[in-house]
PDB file of C-alpha atoms in Angstrom:
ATOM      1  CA  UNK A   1       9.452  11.672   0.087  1.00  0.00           C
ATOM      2  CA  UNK A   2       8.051  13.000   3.463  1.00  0.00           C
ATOM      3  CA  UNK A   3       5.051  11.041   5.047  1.00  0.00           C
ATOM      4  CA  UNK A   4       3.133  14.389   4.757  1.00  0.00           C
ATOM      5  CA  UNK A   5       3.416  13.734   0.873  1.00  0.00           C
ATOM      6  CA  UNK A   6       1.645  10.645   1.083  1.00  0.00           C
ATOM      7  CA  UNK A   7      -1.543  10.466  -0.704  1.00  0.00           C
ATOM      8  CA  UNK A   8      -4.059   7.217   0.206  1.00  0.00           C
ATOM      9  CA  UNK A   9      -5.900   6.354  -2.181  1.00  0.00           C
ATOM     10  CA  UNK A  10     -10.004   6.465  -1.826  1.00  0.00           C
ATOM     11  CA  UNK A  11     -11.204   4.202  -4.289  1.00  0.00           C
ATOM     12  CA  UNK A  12     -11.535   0.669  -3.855  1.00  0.00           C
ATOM     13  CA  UNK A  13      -8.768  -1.156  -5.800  1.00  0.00           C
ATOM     14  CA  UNK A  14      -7.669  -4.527  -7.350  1.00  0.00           C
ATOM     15  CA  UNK A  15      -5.382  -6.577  -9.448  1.00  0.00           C
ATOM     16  CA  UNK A  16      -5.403  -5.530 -13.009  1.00  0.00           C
ATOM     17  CA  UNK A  17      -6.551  -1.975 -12.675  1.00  0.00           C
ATOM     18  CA  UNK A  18      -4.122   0.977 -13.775  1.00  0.00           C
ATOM     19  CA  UNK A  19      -3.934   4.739 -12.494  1.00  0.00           C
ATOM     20  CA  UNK A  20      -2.462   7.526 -10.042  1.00  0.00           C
ATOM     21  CA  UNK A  21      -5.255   5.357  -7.201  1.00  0.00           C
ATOM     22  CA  UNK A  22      -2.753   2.761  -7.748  1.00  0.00           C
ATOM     23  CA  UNK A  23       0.806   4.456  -8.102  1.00  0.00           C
ATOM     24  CA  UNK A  24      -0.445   5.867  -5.073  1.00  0.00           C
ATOM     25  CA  UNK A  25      -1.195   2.787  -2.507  1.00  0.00           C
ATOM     26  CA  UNK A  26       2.263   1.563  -4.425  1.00  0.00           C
ATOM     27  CA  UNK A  27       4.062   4.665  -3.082  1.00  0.00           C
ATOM     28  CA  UNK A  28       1.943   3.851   0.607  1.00  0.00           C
ATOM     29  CA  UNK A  29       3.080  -0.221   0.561  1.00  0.00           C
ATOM     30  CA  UNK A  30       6.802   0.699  -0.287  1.00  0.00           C
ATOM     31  CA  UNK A  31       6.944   3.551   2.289  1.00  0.00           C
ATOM     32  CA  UNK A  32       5.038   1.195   5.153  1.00  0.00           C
ATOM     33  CA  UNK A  33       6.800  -2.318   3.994  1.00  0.00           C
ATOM     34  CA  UNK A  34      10.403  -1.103   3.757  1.00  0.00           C
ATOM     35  CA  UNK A  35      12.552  -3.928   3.767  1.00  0.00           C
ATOM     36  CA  UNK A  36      15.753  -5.106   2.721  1.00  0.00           C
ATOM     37  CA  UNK A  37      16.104  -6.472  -0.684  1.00  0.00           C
ATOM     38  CA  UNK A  38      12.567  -5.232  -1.400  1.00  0.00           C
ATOM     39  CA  UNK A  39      12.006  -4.600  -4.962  1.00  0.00           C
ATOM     40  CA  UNK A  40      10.607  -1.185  -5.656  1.00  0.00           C
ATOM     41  CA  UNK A  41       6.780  -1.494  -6.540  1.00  0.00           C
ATOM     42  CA  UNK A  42       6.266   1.961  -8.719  1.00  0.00           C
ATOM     43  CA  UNK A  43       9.680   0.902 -10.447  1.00  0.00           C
ATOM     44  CA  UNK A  44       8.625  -3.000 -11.214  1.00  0.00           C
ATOM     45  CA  UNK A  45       4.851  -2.029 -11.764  1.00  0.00           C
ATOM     46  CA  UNK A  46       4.472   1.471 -12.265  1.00  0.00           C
ATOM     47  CA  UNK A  47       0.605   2.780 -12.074  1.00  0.00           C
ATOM     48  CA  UNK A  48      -0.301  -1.066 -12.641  1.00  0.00           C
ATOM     49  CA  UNK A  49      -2.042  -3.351 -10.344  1.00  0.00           C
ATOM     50  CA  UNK A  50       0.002  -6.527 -11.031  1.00  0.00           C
ATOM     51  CA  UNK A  51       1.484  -9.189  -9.298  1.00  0.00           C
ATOM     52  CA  UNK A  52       3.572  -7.763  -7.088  1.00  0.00           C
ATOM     53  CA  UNK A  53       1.637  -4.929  -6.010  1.00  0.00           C
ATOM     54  CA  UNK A  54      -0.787  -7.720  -4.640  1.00  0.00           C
ATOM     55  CA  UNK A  55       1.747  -9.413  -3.408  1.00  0.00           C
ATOM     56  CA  UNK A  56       2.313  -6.330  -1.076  1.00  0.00           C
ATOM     57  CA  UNK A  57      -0.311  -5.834  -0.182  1.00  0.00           C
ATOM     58  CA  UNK A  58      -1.098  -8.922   0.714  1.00  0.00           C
ATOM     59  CA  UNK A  59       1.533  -8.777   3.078  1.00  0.00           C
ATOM     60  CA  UNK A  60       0.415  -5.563   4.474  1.00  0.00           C
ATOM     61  CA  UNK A  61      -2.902  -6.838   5.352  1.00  0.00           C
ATOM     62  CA  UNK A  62      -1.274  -9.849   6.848  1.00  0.00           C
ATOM     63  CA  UNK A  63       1.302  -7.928   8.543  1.00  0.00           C
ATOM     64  CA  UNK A  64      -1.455  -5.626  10.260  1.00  0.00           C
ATOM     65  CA  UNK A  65      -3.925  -8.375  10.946  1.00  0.00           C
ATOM     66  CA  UNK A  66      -6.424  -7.677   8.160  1.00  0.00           C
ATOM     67  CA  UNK A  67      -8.590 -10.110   6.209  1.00  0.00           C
ATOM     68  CA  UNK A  68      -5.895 -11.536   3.201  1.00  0.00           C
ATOM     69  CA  UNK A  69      -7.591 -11.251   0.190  1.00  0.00           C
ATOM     70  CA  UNK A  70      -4.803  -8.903  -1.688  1.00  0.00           C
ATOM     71  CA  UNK A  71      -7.465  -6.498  -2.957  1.00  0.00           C
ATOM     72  CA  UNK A  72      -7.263  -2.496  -1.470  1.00  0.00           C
ATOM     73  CA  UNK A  73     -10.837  -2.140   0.588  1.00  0.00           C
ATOM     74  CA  UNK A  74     -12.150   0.252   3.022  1.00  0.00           C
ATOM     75  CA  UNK A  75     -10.524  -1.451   5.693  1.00  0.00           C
ATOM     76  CA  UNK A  76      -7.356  -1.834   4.237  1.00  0.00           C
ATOM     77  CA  UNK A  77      -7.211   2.164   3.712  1.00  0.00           C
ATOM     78  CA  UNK A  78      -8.375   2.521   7.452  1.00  0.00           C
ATOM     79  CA  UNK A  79      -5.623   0.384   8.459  1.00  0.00           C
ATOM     80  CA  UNK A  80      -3.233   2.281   6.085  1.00  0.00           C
ATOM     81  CA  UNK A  81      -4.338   5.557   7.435  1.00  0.00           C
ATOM     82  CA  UNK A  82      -3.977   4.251  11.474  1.00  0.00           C
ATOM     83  CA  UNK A  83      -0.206   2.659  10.454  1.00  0.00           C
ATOM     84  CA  UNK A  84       0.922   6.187   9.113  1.00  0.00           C
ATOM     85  CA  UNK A  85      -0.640   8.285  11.539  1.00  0.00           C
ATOM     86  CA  UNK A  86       1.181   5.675  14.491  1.00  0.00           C
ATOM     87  CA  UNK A  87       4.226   6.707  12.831  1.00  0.00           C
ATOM     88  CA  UNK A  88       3.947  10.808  12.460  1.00  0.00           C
ATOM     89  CA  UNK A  89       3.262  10.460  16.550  1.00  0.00           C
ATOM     90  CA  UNK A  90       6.698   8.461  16.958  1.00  0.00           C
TER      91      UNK A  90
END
């Protein structure tokens, strides 16, 4: 998947909600938070909100010096969107 393929999701978002909004910031976390021995989040939680998705994004938002609250807000998509576009410029 190409960065250009990205799609960030608009809505707010939180644990226990299901849809493409959330396959999509799953897509965003695994592309931004690769790591080694990372578990795929759209494999282990596909289009679900769960556990680890939070978990992810929890890290995310503590990675990037966001508040940690492990819930997808404004800010976090802001932050999101500044991350990606720093790395198309690379």
């Amino acid at each position: 998947m190409h960065k250009e393929d990205i799609i960030i999701p608009d809505a707010p978002l939180r644990s226990g909600q299901m849809g493409y909004a959330v396959l999509n910031l799953q897509i965003v976390l695994d592309h931004i938070l690769k790591a080694k021995g990372r578990k795929n989040l759209v494999k282990l939680e596909p289009a679900h909100f769960g556990p680890h998705t939070e978990k992810e994004l929890r890290r995310f938002q503590d990675k990037y010096q966001l508040f940690v609250n492990g819930q997808y807000t404004p800010l976090t998509r802001l932050r999101i969107k500044e991350v990606l576009n720093a790395d198309r410029n690379l």
